[in-house]
CSV table of C-alpha atoms and ligand atoms in Angstrom, one decimal:
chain,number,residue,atom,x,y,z
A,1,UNK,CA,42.5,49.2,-33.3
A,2,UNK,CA,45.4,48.6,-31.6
A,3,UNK,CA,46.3,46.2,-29.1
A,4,UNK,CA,47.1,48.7,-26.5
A,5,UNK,CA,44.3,50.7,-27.2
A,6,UNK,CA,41.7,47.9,-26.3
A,7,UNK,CA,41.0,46.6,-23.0
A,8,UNK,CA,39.8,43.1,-22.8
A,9,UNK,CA,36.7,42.1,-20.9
A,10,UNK,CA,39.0,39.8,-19.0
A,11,UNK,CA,41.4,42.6,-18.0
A,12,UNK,CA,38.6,44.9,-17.2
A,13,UNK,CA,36.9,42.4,-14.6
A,14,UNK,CA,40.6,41.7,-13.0
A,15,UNK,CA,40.8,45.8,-12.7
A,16,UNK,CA,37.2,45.8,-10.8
A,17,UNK,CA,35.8,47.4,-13.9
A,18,UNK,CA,32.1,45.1,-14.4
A,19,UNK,CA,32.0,44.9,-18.4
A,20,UNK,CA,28.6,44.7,-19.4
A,21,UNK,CA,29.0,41.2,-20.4
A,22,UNK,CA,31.0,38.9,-18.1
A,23,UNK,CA,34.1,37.2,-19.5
A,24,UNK,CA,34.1,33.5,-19.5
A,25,UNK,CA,37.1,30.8,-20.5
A,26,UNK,CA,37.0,27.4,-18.7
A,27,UNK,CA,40.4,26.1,-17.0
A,28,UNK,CA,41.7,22.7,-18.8
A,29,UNK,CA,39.7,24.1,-22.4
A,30,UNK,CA,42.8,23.1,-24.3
A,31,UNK,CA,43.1,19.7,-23.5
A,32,UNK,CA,41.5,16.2,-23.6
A,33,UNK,CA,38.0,16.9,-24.5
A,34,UNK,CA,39.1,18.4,-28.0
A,35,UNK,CA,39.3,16.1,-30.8
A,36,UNK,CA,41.3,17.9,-32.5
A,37,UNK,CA,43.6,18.1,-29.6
A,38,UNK,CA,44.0,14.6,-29.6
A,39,UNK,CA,44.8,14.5,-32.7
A,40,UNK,CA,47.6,16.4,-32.5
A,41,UNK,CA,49.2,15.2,-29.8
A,42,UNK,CA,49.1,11.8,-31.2
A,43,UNK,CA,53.2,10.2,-30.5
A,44,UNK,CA,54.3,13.2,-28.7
A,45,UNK,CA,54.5,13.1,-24.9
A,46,UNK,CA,52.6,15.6,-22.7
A,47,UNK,CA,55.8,17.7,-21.5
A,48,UNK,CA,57.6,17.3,-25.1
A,49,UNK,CA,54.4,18.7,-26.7
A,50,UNK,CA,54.8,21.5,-24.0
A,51,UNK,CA,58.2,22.8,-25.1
A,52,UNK,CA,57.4,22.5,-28.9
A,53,UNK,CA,56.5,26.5,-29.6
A,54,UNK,CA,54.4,26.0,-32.3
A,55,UNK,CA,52.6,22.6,-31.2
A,56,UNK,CA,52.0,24.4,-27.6
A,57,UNK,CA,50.5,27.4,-29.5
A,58,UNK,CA,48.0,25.8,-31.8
A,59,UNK,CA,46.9,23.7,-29.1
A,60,UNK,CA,45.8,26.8,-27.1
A,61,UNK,CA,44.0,28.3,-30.1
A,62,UNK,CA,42.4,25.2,-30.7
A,63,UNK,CA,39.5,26.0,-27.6
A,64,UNK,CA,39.7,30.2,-28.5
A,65,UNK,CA,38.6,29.0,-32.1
A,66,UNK,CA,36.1,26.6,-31.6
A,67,UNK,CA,34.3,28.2,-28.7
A,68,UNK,CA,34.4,32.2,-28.3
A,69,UNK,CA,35.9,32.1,-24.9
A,70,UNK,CA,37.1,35.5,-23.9
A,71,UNK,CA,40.8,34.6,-23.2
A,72,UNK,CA,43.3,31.8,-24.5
A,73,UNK,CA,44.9,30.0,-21.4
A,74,UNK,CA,48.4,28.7,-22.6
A,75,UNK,CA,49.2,25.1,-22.7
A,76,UNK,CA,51.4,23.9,-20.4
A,77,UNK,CA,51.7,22.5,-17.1
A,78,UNK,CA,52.3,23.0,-13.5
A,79,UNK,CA,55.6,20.8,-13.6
A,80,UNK,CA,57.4,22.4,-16.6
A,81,UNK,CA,59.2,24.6,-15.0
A,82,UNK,CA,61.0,21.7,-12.6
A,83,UNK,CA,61.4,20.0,-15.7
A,84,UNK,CA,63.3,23.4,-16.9
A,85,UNK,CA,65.7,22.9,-13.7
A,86,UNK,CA,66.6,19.5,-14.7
A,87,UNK,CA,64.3,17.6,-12.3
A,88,UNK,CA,63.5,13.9,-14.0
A,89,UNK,CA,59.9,14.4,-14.2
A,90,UNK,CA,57.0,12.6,-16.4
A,91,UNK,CA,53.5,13.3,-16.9
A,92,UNK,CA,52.0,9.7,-17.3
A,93,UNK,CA,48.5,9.7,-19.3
A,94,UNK,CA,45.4,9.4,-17.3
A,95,UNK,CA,47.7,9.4,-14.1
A,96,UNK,CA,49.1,13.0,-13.6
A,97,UNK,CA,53.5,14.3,-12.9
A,98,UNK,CA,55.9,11.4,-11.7
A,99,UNK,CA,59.4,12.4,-10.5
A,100,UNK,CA,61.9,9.9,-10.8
A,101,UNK,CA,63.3,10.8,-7.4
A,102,UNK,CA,60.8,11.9,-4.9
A,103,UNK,CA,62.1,14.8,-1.8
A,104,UNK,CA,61.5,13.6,1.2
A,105,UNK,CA,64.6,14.4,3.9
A,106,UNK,CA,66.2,17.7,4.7
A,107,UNK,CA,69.2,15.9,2.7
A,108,UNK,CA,66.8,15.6,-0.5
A,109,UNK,CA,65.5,19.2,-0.2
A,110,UNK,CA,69.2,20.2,-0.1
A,111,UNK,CA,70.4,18.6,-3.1
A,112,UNK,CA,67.0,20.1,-4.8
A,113,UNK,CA,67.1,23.5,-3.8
A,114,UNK,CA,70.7,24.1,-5.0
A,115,UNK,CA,69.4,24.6,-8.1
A,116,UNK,CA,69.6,28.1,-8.9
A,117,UNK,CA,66.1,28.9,-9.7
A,118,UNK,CA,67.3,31.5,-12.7
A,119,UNK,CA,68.3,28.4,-14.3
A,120,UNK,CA,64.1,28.3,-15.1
A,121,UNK,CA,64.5,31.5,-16.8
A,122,UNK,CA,67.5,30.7,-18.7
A,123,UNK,CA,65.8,27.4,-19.8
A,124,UNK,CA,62.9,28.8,-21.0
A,125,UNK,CA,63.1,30.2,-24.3
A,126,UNK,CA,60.7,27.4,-25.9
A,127,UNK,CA,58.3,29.1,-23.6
A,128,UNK,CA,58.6,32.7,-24.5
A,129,UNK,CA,58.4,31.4,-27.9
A,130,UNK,CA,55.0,29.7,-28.1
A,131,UNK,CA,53.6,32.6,-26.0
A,132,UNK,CA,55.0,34.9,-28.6
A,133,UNK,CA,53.6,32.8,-31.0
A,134,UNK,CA,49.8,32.5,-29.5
A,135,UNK,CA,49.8,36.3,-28.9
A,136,UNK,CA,50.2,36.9,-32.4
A,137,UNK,CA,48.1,35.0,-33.0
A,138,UNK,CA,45.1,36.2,-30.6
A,139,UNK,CA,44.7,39.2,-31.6
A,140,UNK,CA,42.8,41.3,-29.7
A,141,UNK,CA,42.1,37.8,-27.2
A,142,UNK,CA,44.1,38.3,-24.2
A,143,UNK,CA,46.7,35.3,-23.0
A,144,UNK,CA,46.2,33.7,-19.4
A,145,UNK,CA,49.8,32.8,-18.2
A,146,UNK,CA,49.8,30.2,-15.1
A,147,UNK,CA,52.1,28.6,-12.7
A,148,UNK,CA,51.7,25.7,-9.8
A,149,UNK,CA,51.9,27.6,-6.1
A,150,UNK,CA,54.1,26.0,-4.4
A,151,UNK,CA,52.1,24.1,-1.8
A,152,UNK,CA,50.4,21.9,-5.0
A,153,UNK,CA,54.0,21.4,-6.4
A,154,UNK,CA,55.0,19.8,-3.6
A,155,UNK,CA,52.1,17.5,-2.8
A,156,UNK,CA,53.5,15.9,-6.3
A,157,UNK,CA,57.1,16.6,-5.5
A,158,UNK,CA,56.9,15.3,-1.9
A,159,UNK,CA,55.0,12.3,-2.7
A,160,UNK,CA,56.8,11.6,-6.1
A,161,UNK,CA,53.3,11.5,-7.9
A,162,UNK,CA,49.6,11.9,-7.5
A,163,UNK,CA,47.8,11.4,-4.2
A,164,UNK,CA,44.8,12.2,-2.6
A,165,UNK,CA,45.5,13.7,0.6
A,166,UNK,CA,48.8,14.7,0.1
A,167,UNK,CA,49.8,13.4,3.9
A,168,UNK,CA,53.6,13.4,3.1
A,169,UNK,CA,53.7,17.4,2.2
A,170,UNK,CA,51.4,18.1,4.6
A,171,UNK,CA,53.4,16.0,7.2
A,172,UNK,CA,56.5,17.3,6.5
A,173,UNK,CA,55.5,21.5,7.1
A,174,UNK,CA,55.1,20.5,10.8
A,175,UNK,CA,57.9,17.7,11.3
A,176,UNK,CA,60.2,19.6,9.6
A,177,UNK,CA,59.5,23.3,9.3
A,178,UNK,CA,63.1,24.6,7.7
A,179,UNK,CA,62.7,21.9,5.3
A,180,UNK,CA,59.8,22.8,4.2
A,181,UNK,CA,60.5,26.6,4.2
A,182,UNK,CA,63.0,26.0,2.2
A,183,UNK,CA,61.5,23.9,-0.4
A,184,UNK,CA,58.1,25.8,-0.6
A,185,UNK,CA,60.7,29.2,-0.8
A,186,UNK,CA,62.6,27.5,-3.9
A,187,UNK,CA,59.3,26.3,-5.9
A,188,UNK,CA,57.8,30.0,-5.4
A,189,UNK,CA,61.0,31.5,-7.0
A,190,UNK,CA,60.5,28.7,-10.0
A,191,UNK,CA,57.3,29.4,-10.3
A,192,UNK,CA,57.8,32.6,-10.7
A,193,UNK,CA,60.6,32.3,-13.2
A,194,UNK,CA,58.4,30.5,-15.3
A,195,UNK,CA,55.5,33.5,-14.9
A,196,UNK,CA,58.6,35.6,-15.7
A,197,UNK,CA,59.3,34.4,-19.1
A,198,UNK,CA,55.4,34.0,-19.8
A,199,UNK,CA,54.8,37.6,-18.9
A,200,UNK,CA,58.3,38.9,-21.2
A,201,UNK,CA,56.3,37.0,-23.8
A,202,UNK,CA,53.2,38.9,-23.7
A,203,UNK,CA,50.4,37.2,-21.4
A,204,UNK,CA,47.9,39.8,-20.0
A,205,UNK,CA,47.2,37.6,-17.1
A,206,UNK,CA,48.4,34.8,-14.7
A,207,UNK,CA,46.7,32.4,-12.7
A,208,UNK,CA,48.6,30.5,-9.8
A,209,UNK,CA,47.1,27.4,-9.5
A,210,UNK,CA,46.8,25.7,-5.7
A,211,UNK,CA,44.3,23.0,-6.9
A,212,UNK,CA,45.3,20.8,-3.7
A,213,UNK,CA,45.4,23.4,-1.0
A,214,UNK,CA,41.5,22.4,0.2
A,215,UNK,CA,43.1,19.5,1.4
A,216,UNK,CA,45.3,22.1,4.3
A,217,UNK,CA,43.8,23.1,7.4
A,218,UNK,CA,43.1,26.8,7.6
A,219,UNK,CA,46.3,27.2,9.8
A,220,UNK,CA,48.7,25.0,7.9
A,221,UNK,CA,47.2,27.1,4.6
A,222,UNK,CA,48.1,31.0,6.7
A,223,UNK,CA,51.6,29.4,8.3
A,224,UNK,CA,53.1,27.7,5.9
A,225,UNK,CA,51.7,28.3,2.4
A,226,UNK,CA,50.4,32.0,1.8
A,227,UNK,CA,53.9,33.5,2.6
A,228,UNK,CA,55.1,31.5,-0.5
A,229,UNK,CA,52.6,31.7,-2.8
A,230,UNK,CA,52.6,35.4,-2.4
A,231,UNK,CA,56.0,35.7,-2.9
A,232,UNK,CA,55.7,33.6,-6.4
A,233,UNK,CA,53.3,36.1,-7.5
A,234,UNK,CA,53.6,39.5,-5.5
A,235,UNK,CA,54.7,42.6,-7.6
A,236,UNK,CA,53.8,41.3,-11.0
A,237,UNK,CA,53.5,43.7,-13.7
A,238,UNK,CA,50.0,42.1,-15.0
A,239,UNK,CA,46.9,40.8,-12.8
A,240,UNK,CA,46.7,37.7,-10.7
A,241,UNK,CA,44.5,35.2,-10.4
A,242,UNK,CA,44.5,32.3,-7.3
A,243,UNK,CA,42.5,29.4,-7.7
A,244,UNK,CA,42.2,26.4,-5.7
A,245,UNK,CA,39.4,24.0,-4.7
A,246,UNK,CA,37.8,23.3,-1.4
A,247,UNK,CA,39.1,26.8,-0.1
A,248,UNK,CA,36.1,27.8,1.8
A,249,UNK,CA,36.9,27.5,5.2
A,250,UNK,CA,39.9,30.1,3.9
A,251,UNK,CA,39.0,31.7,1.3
A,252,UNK,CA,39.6,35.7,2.7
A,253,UNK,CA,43.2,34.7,2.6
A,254,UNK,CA,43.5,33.3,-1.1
A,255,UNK,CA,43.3,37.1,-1.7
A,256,UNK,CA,46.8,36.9,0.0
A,257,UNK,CA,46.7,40.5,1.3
A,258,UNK,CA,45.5,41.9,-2.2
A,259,UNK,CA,48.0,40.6,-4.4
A,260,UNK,CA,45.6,38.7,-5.8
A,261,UNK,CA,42.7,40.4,-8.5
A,262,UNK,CA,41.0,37.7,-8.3
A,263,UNK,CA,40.2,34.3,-6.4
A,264,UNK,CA,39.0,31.2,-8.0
A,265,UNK,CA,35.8,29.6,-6.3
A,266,UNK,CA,35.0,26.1,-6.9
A,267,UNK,CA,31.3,24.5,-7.0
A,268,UNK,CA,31.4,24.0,-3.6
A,269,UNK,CA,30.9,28.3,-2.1
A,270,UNK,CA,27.7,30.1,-3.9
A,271,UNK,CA,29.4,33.3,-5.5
A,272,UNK,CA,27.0,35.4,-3.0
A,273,UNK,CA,28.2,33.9,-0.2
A,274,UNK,CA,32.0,34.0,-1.6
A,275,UNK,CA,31.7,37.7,-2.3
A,276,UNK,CA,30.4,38.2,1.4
A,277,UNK,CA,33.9,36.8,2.6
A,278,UNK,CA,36.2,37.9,0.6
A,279,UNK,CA,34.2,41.5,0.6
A,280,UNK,CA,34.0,44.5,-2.8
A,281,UNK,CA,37.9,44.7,-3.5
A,282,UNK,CA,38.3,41.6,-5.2
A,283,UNK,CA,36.7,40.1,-8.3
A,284,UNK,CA,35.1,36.7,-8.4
A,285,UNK,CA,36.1,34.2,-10.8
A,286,UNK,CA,34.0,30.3,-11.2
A,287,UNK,CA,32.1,28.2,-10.4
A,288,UNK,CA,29.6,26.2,-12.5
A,289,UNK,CA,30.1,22.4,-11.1
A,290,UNK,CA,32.1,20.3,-13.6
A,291,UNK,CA,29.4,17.6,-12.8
A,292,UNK,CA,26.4,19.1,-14.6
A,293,UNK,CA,28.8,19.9,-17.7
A,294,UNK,CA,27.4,16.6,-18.5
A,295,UNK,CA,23.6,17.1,-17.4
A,296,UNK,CA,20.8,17.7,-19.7
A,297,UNK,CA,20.9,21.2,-21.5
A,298,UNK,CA,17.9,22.2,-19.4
A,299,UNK,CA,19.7,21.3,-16.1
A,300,UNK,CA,23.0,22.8,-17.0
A,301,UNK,CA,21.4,26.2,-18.2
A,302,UNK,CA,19.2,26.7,-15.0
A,303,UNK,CA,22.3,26.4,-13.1
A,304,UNK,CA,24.9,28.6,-14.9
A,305,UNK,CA,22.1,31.7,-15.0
A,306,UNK,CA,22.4,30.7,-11.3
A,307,UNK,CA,26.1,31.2,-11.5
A,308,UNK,CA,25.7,34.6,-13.3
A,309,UNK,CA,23.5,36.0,-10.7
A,310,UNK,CA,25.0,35.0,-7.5
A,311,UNK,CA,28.1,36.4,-9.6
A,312,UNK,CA,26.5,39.9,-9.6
A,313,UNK,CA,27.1,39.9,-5.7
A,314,UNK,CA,30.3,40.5,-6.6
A,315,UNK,CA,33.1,43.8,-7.8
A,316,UNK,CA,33.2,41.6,-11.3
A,317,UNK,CA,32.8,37.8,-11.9
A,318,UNK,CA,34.4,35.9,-14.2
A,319,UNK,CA,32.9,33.0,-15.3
A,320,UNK,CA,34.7,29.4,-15.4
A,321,UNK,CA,34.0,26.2,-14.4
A,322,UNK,CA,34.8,25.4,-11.0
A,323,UNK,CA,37.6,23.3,-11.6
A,324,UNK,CA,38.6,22.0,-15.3
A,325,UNK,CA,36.9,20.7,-18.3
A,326,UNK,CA,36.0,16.5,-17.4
A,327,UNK,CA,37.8,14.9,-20.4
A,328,UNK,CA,34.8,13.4,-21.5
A,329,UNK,CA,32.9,16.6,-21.6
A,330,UNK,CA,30.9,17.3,-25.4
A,331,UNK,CA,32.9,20.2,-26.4
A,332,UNK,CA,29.5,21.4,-28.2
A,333,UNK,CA,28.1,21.7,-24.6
A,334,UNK,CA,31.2,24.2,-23.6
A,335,UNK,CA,30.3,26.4,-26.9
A,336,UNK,CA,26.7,26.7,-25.4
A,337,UNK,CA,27.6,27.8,-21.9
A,338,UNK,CA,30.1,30.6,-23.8
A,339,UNK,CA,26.6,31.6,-26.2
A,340,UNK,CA,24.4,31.8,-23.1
A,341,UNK,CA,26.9,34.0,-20.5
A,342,UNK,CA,27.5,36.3,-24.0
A,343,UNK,CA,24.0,36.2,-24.3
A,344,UNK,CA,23.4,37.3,-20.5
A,345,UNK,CA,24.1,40.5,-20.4
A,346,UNK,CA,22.7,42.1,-23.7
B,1,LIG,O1,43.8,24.0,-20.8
B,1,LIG,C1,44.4,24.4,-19.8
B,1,LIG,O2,44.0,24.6,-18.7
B,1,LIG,C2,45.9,24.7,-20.1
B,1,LIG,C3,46.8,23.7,-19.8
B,1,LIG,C4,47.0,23.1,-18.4
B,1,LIG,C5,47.4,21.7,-18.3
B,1,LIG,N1,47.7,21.5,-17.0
B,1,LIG,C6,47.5,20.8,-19.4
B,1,LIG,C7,47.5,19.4,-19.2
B,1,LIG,C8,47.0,23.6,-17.2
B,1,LIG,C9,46.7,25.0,-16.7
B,1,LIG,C10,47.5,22.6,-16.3
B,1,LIG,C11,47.7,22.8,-14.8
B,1,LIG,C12,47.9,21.6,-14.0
B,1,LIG,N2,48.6,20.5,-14.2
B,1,LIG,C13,47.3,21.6,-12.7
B,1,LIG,C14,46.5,22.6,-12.0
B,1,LIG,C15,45.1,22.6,-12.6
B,1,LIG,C16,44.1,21.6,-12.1
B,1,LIG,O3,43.5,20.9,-12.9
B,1,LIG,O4,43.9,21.6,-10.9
B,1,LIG,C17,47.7,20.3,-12.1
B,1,LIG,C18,47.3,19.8,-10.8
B,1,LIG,C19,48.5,19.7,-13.1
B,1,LIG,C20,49.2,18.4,-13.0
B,1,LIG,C21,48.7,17.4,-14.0
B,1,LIG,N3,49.1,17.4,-15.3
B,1,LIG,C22,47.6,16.5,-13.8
B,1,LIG,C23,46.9,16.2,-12.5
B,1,LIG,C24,47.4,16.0,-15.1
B,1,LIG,C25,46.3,15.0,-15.5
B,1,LIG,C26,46.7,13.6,-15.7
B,1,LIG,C27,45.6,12.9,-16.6
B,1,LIG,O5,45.9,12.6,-17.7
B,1,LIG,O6,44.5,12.8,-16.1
B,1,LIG,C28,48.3,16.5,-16.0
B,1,LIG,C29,48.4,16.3,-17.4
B,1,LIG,C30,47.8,17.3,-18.3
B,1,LIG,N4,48.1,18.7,-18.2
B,1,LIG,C31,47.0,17.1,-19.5
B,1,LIG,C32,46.8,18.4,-20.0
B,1,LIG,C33,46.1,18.7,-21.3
B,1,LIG,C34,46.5,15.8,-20.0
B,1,LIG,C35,47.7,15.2,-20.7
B,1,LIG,C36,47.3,14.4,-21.9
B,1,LIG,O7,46.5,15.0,-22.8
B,1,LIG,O8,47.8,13.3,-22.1
């Protein structure tokens, strides 16, 4: 059969089609809980390893292999695309992206966003390739492009590394509204560049990840972030996904006005209750709590059949963790959860 001819699970749930079994893939599967992930990536930095094609490719087969999940989600990372621009960023282990220079004044933003944004898409070739690469690859397994939205690039941008409340972004949207404009309007457009060369490549899907944006007040998220993150994904020729965490108190608009196919819950929102706010035209994707990953098997399965039937509140669910894998998660644990959700609905 043909690739075209067949229509992923995954695809199907974005489309508000329910497949009789729900698709599941768990964000951060290719990554630190994989031995033989570690293994590879012994002597190579994180954002080398990223633009190596063929390194980048096997490491997101390594979790498609080993566990059954219904779609590949490709390795890279949120920053890769500022490091396309020529912005002197790091990814330091157990730490998280460090810029060299962080942008803080209108004069920073300036300098920063005079960087013609194509300049991603020119860069990017290394990109297309190891998407190219991993869609050969797949088969019949469909490839989940990503990007950061714009608000969670610039808590690390703003800031110059990780933080936990992300008070200098968030600070800077009402001190200094232009500013910010402007620099939340220049990450969507590279962003999307990198989406861009991802979705030339061959993903089926693309998830815009606003992991930080719990931390915005439901104002601050409707003034100042939803008219960029929809502009980084609106259009698109595949479906889109919008995950963050700690999004209840807005979760209607992380459907950004239907752009979005889908909207990423975390362990926080029962699916029932999620479905009920964000109502039958969009499709529900989480939210089994990273924490019981680690709890006994009884535990753990109790709680994901509990996922699956709160999910059935929904147009289509697609199951995930509610935010990625722990790295010290058993990766045998992850196959089990794939077994029992395939299991489900036979
Ligand atoms: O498996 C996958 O989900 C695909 C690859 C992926 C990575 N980062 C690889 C990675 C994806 C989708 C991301 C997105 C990303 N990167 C986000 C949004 C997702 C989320 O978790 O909320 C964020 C906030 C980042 C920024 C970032 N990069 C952080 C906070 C860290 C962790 C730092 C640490 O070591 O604890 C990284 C590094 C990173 N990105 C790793 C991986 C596999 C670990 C690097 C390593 O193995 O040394």
């Amino acid at each position: 059969m043909g690739a075209m001819a067949h229509t992923s699970a995954l695809v199907r749930a974005l489309n508000g089609d329910r497949p009789e079994v729900a698709p599941v893939w768990f964000m951060r599967q290719a990554g630190r809980s994989l031995p033989e992930y570690r293994e590879l990536r012994v002597g190579t930095r994180m954002l080398d390893a990223c633009l190596t094609p063929d390194l980048a490719a096997e490491i997101t087969l390594q979790p498609v292999r080993r566990h059954g999940v219904d779609a590949g989600i490709f390795f890279s990372d949120i920053v890769v695309p500022l490091r396309l621009a020529g912005v002197e960023v790091e990814i330091e282990p157990g730490r998280g992206p460090v810029f060299a220079a962080p942008i803080r004044t209108a004069d920073d933003v300036a300098r920063l966003t005079a960087i013609d944004p194509a300049e991603v898409a020119a860069a990017a070739e290394p990109i297309r390739e190891a998407v190219r690469l991993t869609v050969a690859e797949l088969g019949e397994t469909p490839l989940i492009g990503f990007a950061g939205a714009p608000f969670t690039l610039a808590a690390y941008l703003v800031e110059g590394g990780p933080s936990k409340e992300h008070l200098r972004a968030r600070a800077m949207m009402h001190a200094d509204p232009d500013s910010w404009h402007r620099l939340a309007g220049w990450l969507a457009q590279v962003s999307r560049a990198f989406l861009g060369a991802q979705i030339d490549a061959g993903v089926q899907a693309v998830q815009l990840f606003d992991s930080w944006a719990g931390s915005l007040a439901p104002a601050a998220f409707r003034a100042f972030i939803a008219p960029h993150s929809t502009a980084a994904v609106t259009d698109l020729p595949v479906p889109v996904i919008h995950f963050g965490v700690g999004t209840g108190p807005f979760l209607a608009d992380m459907r950004l006005g239907g752009v979005a196919s889908a909207v990423g819950v975390d362990w926080r929102l029962p699916l029932d209750e999620a479905a009920a706010i964000v109502g039958p035209d969009v499709t529900l994707q989480g939210n089994i709590d990273p924490a019981l990953v680690g709890a006994p098997w009884p535990v753990l399965e109790a709680h994901v059949r509990d996922v699956l039937r709160r999910g059935r509140a929904a147009r289509a669910h697609i199951v995930n963790l509610g935010h990625g894998v722990p790295p010290e998660t058993d990766p045998a644990v992850l196959t089990r959860i794939v077994e029992l959700v395939h299991a489900d609905g036979e």
